[in-house]
mmCIF file of C-alpha atoms in Angstrom:
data_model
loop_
_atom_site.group_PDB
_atom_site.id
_atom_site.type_symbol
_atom_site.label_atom_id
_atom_site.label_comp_id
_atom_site.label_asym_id
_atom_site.label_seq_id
_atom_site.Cartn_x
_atom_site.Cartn_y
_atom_site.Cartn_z
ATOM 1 C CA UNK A 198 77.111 152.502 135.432
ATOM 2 C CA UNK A 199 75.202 149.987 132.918
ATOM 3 C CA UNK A 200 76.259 146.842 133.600
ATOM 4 C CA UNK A 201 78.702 144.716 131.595
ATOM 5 C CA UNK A 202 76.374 142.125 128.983
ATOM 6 C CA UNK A 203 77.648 138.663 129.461
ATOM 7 C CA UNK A 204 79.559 137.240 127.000
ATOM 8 C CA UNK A 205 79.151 134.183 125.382
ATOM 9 C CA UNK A 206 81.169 132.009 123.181
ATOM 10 C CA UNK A 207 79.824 131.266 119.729
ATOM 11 C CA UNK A 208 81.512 127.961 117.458
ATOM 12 C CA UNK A 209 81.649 129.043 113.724
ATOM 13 C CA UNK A 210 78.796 127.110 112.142
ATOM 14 C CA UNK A 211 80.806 124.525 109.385
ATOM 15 C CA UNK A 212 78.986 123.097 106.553
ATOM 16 C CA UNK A 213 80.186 120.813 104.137
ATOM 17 C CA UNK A 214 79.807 120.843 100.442
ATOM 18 C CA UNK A 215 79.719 117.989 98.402
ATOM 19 C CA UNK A 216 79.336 118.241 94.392
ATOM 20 C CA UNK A 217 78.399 116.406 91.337
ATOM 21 C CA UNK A 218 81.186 113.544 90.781
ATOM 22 C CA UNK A 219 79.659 110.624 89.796
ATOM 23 C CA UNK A 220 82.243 107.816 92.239
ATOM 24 C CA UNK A 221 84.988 110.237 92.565
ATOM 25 C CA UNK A 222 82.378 111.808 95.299
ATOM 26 C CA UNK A 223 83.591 108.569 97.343
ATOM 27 C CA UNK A 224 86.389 110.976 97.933
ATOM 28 C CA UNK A 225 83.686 112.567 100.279
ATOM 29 C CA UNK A 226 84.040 109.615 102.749
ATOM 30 C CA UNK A 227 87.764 110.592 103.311
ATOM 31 C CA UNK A 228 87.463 114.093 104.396
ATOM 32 C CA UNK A 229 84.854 112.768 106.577
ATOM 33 C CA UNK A 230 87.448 110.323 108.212
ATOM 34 C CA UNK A 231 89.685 113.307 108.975
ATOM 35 C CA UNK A 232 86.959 115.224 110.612
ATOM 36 C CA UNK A 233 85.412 112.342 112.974
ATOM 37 C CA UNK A 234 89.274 111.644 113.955
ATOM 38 C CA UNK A 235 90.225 115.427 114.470
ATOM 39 C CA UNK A 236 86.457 115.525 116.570
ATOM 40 C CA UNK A 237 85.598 118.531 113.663
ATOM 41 C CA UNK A 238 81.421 118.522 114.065
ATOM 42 C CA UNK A 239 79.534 120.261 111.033
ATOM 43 C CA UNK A 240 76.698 121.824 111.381
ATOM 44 C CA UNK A 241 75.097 121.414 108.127
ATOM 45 C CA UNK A 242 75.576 119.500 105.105
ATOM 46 C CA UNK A 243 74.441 119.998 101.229
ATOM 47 C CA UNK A 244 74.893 117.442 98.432
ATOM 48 C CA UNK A 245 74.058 117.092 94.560
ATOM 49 C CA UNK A 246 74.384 114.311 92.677
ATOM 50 C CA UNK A 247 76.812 111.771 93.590
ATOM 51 C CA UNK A 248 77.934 113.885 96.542
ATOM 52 C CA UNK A 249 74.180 113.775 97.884
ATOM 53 C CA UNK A 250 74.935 110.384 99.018
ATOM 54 C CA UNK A 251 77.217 110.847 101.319
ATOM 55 C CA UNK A 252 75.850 113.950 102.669
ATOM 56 C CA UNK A 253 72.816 112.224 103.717
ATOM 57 C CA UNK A 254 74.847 109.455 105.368
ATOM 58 C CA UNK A 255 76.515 112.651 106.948
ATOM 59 C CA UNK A 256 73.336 114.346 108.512
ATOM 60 C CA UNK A 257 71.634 110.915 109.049
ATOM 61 C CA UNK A 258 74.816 110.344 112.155
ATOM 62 C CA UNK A 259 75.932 107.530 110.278
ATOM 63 C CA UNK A 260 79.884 106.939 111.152
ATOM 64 C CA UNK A 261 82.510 107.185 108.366
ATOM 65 C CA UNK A 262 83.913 103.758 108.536
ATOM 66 C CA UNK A 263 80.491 102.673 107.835
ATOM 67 C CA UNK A 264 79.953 104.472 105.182
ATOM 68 C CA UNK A 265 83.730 103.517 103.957
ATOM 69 C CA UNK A 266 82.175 99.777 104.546
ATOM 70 C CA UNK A 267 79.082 101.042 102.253
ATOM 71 C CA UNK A 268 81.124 102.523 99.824
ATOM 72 C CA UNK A 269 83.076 99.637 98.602
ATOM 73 C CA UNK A 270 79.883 97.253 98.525
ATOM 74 C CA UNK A 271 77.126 99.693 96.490
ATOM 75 C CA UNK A 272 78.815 100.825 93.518
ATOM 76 C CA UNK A 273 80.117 97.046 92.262
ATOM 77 C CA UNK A 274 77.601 96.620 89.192
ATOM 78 C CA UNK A 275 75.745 99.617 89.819
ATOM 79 C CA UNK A 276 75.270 100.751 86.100
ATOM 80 C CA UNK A 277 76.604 97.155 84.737
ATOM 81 C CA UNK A 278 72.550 96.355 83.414
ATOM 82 C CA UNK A 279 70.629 98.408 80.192
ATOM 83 C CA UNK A 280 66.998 99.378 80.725
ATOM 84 C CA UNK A 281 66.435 97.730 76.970
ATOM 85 C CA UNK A 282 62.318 99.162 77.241
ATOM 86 C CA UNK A 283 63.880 102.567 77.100
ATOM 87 C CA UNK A 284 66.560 101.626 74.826
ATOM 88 C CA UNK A 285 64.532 100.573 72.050
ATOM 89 C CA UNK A 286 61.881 103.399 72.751
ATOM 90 C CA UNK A 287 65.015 105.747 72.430
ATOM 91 C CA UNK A 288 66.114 104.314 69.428
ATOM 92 C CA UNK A 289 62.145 103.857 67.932
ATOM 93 C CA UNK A 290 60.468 106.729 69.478
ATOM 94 C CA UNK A 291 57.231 107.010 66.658
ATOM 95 C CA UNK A 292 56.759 103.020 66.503
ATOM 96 C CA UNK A 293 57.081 102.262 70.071
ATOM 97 C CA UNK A 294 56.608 105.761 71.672
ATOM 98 C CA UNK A 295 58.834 108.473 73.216
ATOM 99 C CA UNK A 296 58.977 108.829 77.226
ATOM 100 C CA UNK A 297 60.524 111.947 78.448
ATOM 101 C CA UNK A 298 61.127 109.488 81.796
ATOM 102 C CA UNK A 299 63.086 106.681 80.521
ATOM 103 C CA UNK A 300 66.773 106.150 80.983
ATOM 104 C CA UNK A 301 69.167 103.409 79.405
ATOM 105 C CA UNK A 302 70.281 102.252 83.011
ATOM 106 C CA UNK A 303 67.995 99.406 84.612
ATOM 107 C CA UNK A 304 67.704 101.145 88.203
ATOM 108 C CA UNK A 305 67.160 98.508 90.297
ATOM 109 C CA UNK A 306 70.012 97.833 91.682
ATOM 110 C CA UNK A 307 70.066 102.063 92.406
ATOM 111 C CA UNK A 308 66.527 101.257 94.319
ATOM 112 C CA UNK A 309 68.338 98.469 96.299
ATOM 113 C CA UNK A 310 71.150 100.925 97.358
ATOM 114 C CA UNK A 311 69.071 103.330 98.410
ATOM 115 C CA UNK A 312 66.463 101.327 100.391
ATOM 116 C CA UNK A 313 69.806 99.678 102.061
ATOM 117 C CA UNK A 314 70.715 102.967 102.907
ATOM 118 C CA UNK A 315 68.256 105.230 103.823
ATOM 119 C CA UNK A 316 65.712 102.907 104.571
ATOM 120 C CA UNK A 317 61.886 105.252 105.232
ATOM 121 C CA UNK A 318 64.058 107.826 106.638
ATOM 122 C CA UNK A 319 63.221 111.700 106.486
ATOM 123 C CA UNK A 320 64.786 114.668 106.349
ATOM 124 C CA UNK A 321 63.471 115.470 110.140
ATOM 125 C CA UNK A 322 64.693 112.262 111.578
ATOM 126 C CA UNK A 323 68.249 113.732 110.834
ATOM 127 C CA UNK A 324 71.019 114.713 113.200
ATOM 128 C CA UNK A 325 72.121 117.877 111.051
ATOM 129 C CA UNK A 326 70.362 120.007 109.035
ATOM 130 C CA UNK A 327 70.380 118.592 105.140
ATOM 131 C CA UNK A 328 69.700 120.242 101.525
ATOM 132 C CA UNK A 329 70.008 118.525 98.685
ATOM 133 C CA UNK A 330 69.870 119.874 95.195
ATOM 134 C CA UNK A 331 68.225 118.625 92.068
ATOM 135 C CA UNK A 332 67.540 120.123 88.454
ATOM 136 C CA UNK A 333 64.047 120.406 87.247
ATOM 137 C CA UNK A 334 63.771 118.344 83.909
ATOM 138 C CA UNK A 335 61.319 120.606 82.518
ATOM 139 C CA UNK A 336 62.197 124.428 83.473
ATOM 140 C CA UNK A 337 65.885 123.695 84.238
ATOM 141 C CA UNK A 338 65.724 124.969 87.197
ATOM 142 C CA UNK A 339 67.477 124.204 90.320
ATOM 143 C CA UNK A 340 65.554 122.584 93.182
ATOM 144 C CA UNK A 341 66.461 122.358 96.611
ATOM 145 C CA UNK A 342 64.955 119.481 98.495
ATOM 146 C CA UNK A 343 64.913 119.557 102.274
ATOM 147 C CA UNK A 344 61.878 117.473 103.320
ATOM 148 C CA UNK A 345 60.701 113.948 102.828
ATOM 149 C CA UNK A 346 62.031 111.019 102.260
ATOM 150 C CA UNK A 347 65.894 111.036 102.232
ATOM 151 C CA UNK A 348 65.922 107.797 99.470
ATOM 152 C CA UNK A 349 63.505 109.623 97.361
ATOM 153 C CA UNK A 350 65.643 112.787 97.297
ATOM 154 C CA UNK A 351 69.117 111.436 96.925
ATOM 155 C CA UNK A 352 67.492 109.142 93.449
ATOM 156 C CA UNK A 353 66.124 112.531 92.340
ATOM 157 C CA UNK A 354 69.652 113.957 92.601
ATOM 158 C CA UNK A 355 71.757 111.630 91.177
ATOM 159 C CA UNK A 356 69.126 110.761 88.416
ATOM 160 C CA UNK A 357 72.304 111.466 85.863
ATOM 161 C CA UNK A 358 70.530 112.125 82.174
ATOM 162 C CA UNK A 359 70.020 109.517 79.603
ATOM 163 C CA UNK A 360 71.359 106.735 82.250
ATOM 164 C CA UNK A 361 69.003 106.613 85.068
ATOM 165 C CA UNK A 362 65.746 107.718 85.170
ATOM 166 C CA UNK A 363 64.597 111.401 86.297
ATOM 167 C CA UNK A 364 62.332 110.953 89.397
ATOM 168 C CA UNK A 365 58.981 112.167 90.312
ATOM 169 C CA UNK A 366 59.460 114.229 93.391
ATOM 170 C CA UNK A 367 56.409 117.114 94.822
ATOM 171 C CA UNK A 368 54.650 117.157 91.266
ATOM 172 C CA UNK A 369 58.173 117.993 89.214
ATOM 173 C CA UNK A 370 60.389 115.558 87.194
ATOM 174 C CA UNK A 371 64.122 115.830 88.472
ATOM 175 C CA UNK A 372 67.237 114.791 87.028
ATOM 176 C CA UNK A 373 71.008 115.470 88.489
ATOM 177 C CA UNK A 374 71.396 118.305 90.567
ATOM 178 C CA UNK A 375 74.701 118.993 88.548
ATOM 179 C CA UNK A 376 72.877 120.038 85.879
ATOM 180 C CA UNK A 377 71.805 123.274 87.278
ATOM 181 C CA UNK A 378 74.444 123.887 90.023
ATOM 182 C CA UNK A 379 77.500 120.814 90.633
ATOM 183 C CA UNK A 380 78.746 122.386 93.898
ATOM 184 C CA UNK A 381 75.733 124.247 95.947
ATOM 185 C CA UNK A 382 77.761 126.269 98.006
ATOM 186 C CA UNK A 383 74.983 128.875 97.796
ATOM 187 C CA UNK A 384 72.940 126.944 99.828
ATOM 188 C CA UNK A 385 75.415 126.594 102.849
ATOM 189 C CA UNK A 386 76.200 130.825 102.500
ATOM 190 C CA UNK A 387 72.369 131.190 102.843
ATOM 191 C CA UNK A 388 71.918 128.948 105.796
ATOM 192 C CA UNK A 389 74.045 131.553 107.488
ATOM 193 C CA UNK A 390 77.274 129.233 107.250
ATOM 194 C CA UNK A 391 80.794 130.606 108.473
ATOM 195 C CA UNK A 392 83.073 127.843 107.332
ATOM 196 C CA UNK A 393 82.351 125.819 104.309
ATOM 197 C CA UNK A 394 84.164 123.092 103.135
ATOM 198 C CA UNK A 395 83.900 122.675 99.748
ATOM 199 C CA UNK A 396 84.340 119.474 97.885
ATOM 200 C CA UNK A 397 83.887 119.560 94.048
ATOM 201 C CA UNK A 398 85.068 117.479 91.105
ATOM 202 C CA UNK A 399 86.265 118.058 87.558
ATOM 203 C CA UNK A 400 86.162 115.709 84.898
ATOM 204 C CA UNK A 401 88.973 115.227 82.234
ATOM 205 C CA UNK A 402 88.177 115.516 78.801
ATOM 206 C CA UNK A 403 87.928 111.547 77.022
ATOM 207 C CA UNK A 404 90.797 110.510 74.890
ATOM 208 C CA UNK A 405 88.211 109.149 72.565
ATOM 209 C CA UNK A 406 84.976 110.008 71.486
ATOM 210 C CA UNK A 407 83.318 106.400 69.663
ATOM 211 C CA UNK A 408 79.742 106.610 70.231
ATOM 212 C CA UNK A 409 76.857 108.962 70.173
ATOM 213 C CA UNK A 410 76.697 108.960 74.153
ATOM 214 C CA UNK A 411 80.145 109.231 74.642
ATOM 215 C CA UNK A 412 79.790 112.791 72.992
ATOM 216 C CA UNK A 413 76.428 113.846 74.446
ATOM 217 C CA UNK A 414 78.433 112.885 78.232
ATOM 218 C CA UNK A 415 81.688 114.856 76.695
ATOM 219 C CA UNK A 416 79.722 117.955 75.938
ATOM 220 C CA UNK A 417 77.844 117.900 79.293
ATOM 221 C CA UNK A 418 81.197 117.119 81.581
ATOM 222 C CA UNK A 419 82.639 120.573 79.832
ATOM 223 C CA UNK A 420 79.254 122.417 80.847
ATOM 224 C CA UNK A 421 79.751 121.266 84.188
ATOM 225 C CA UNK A 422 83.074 121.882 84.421
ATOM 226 C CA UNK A 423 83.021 125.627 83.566
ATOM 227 C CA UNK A 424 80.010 125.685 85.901
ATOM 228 C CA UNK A 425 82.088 124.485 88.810
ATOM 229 C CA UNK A 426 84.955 126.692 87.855
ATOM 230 C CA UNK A 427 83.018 129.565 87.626
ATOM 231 C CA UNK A 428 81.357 128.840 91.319
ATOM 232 C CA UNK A 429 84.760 128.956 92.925
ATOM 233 C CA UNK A 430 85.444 131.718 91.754
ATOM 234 C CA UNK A 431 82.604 133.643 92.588
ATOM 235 C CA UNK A 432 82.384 132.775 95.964
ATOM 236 C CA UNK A 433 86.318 133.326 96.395
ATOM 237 C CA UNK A 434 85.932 136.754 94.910
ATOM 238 C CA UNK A 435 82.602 138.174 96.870
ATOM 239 C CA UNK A 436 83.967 136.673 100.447
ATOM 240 C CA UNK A 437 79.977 135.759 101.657
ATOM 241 C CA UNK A 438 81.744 133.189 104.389
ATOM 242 C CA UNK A 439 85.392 131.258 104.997
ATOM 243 C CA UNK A 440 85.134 129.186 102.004
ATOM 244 C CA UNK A 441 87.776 125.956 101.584
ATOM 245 C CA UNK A 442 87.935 124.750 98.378
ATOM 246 C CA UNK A 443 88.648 121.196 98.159
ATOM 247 C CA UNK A 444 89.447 119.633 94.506
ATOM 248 C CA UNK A 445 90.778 116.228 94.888
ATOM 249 C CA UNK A 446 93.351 115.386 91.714
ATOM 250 C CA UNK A 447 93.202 111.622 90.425
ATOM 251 C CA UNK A 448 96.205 110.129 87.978
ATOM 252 C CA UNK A 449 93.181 109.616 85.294
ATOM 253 C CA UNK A 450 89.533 109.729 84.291
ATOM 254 C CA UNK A 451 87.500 107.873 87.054
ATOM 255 C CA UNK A 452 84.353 105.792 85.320
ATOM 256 C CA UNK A 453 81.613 104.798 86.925
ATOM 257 C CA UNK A 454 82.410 100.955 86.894
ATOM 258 C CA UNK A 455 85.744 101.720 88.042
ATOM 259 C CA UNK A 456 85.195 100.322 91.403
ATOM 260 C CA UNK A 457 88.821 98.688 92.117
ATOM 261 C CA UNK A 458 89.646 102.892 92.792
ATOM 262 C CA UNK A 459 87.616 103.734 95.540
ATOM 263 C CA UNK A 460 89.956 102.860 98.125
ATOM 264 C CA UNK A 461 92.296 105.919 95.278
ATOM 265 C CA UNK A 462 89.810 107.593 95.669
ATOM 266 C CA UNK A 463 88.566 107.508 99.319
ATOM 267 C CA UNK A 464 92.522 108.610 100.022
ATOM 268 C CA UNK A 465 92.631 111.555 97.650
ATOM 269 C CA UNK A 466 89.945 112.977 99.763
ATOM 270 C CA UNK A 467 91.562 112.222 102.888
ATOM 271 C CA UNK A 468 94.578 113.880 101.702
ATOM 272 C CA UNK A 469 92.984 116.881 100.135
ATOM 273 C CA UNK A 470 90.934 117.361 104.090
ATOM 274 C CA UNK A 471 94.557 116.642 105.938
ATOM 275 C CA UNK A 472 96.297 119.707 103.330
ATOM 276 C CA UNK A 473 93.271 122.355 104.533
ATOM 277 C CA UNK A 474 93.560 120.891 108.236
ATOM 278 C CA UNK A 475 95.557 123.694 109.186
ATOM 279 C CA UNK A 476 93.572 126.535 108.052
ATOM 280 C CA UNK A 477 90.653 124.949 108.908
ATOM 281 C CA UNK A 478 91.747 124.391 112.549
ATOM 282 C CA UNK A 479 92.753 128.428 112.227
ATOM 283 C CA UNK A 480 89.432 129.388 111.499
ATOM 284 C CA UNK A 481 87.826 127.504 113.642
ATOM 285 C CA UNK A 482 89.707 129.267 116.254
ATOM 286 C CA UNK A 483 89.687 132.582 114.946
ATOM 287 C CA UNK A 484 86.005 132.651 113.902
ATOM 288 C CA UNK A 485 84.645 131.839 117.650
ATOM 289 C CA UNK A 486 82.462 134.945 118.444
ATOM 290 C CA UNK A 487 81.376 136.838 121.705
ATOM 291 C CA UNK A 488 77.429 137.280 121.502
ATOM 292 C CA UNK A 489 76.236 139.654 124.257
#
């Protein structure tokens, strides 16, 4: 008789999603809480835009108080200072000359936040696997960074158009990963994922529309919006791997200089990972394989 192969237990491989958000992607830092506390690893982590910051914080080992400490400190005047170069070039382009790299934010205080966080760390100095996705400025097409300098790829992802500059990463011009894809879940199903936990964010429509960029942000919130929308369900319908969706609600629109929220906001996503804790749990156990 052939003998019997040996059997071995297999954990379902969990990665976790985080879209484009803008602050509501502190929500991010409250699922995380639940899964440190409920001893949940993940195996594999994939940001864009705002939610590339955390996810690097994720796959770097950093702990999720920490980042909760983080949090609260880096987004207080984050956007609060105009680039006024690039404003006046956007508002004289033929007298004092057109740059397709400028943006209306002064970045420094980005720069500052991401050399406080990231420090020279790379992508191979990380405890989990991490993918981060950007938009090319140029073709439009969605780039997938997973090598290099962590601070240089999180800026090229969150490099939100008109506000902060796009950023000159392996011979391409990025902007916001958003633009191209706001919740990468792709990513995760091709890196042979079996549980993904999906964060994304929507953004409410504004109750008034009184400037020029107030419009241009409307119209490209409602792009990204259908975008998301459509990615859900997709990936519900074709069934590639488990996938939670995780869509925290907020009582209004969440601005970027709304800082006094993100302790709102770092419970919504606590409370959106504590409703999916069940099912979560349930796949975890159901999914555990027997490799010969």
């Amino acid at each position: 008789m052939p003998e019997q192969a040996a059997t071995v237990e297999r954990r379902p491989r969990l990665a976790v999603v985080v879209g484009s958000g803008g602050m509501k992607c502190a929500a991010a830092v409250g699922m995380w809480k639940v899964l440190q506390r409920e001893n949940i690893p993940f195996d594999l982590v994939v940001g864009c835009s705002g939610g590339s910051i955390y996810t690097a914080a994720m796959a770097m080992g950093m702990d999720a108080l920490e980042a909760e400490r983080h949090t609260h400190r880096m987004w207080e005047g984050l956007f609060n200072r105009l680039h006024y170069r690039s404003l006046l070039r956007s508002l004289l382009p033929r007298r004092l000359g057109f740059n397709e790299r400028l943006g209306l934010v002064d970045d420094r205080a980005v720069g500052k936040v991401m050399r406080d966080l990231y420090g020279d760390a790379t992508f191979a100095q990380n405890k989990v696997p991490l993918h981060l996705a950007a938009t090319d400025l140029h073709t439009g097409e969605a780039v997938e960074i997973r090598s290099g300098r962590i601070g240089d790829a999180v800026r090229a992802s969150i490099a939100i158009p008109m506000l902060l500059r796009p950023w000159p990463l392996d011979g391409r011009l990025l902007v916001d990963g958003g633009m191209s894809d706001p919740l990468p879940v792709s990513i995760a199903i091709r890196e042979g994922a079996d549980i993904i936990l999906a964060m994304g964010f929507e953004t409410p429509p504004a109750e008034q529309l009184n400037s020029m960029l107030g419009v241009a942000g409307q119209c490209i919130s409602t792009a990204i919006n259908h975008m998301l929308r459509s990615t859900y369900a997709f990936y519900s319908a074709v069934h590639h791997a488990e996938i939670v969706p995780m869509m925290p609600a907020f009582d209004g629109p969440v601005r970027l200089g709304d800082t006094h929220l993100i302790p709102h906001i770092i419970k919504r996503g606590e409370e959106a990972m504590e409703a999916e804790l069940p099912y979560v749990r349930r796949l975890l156990a159901a999914g555990t394989r027997s490799a010969a």
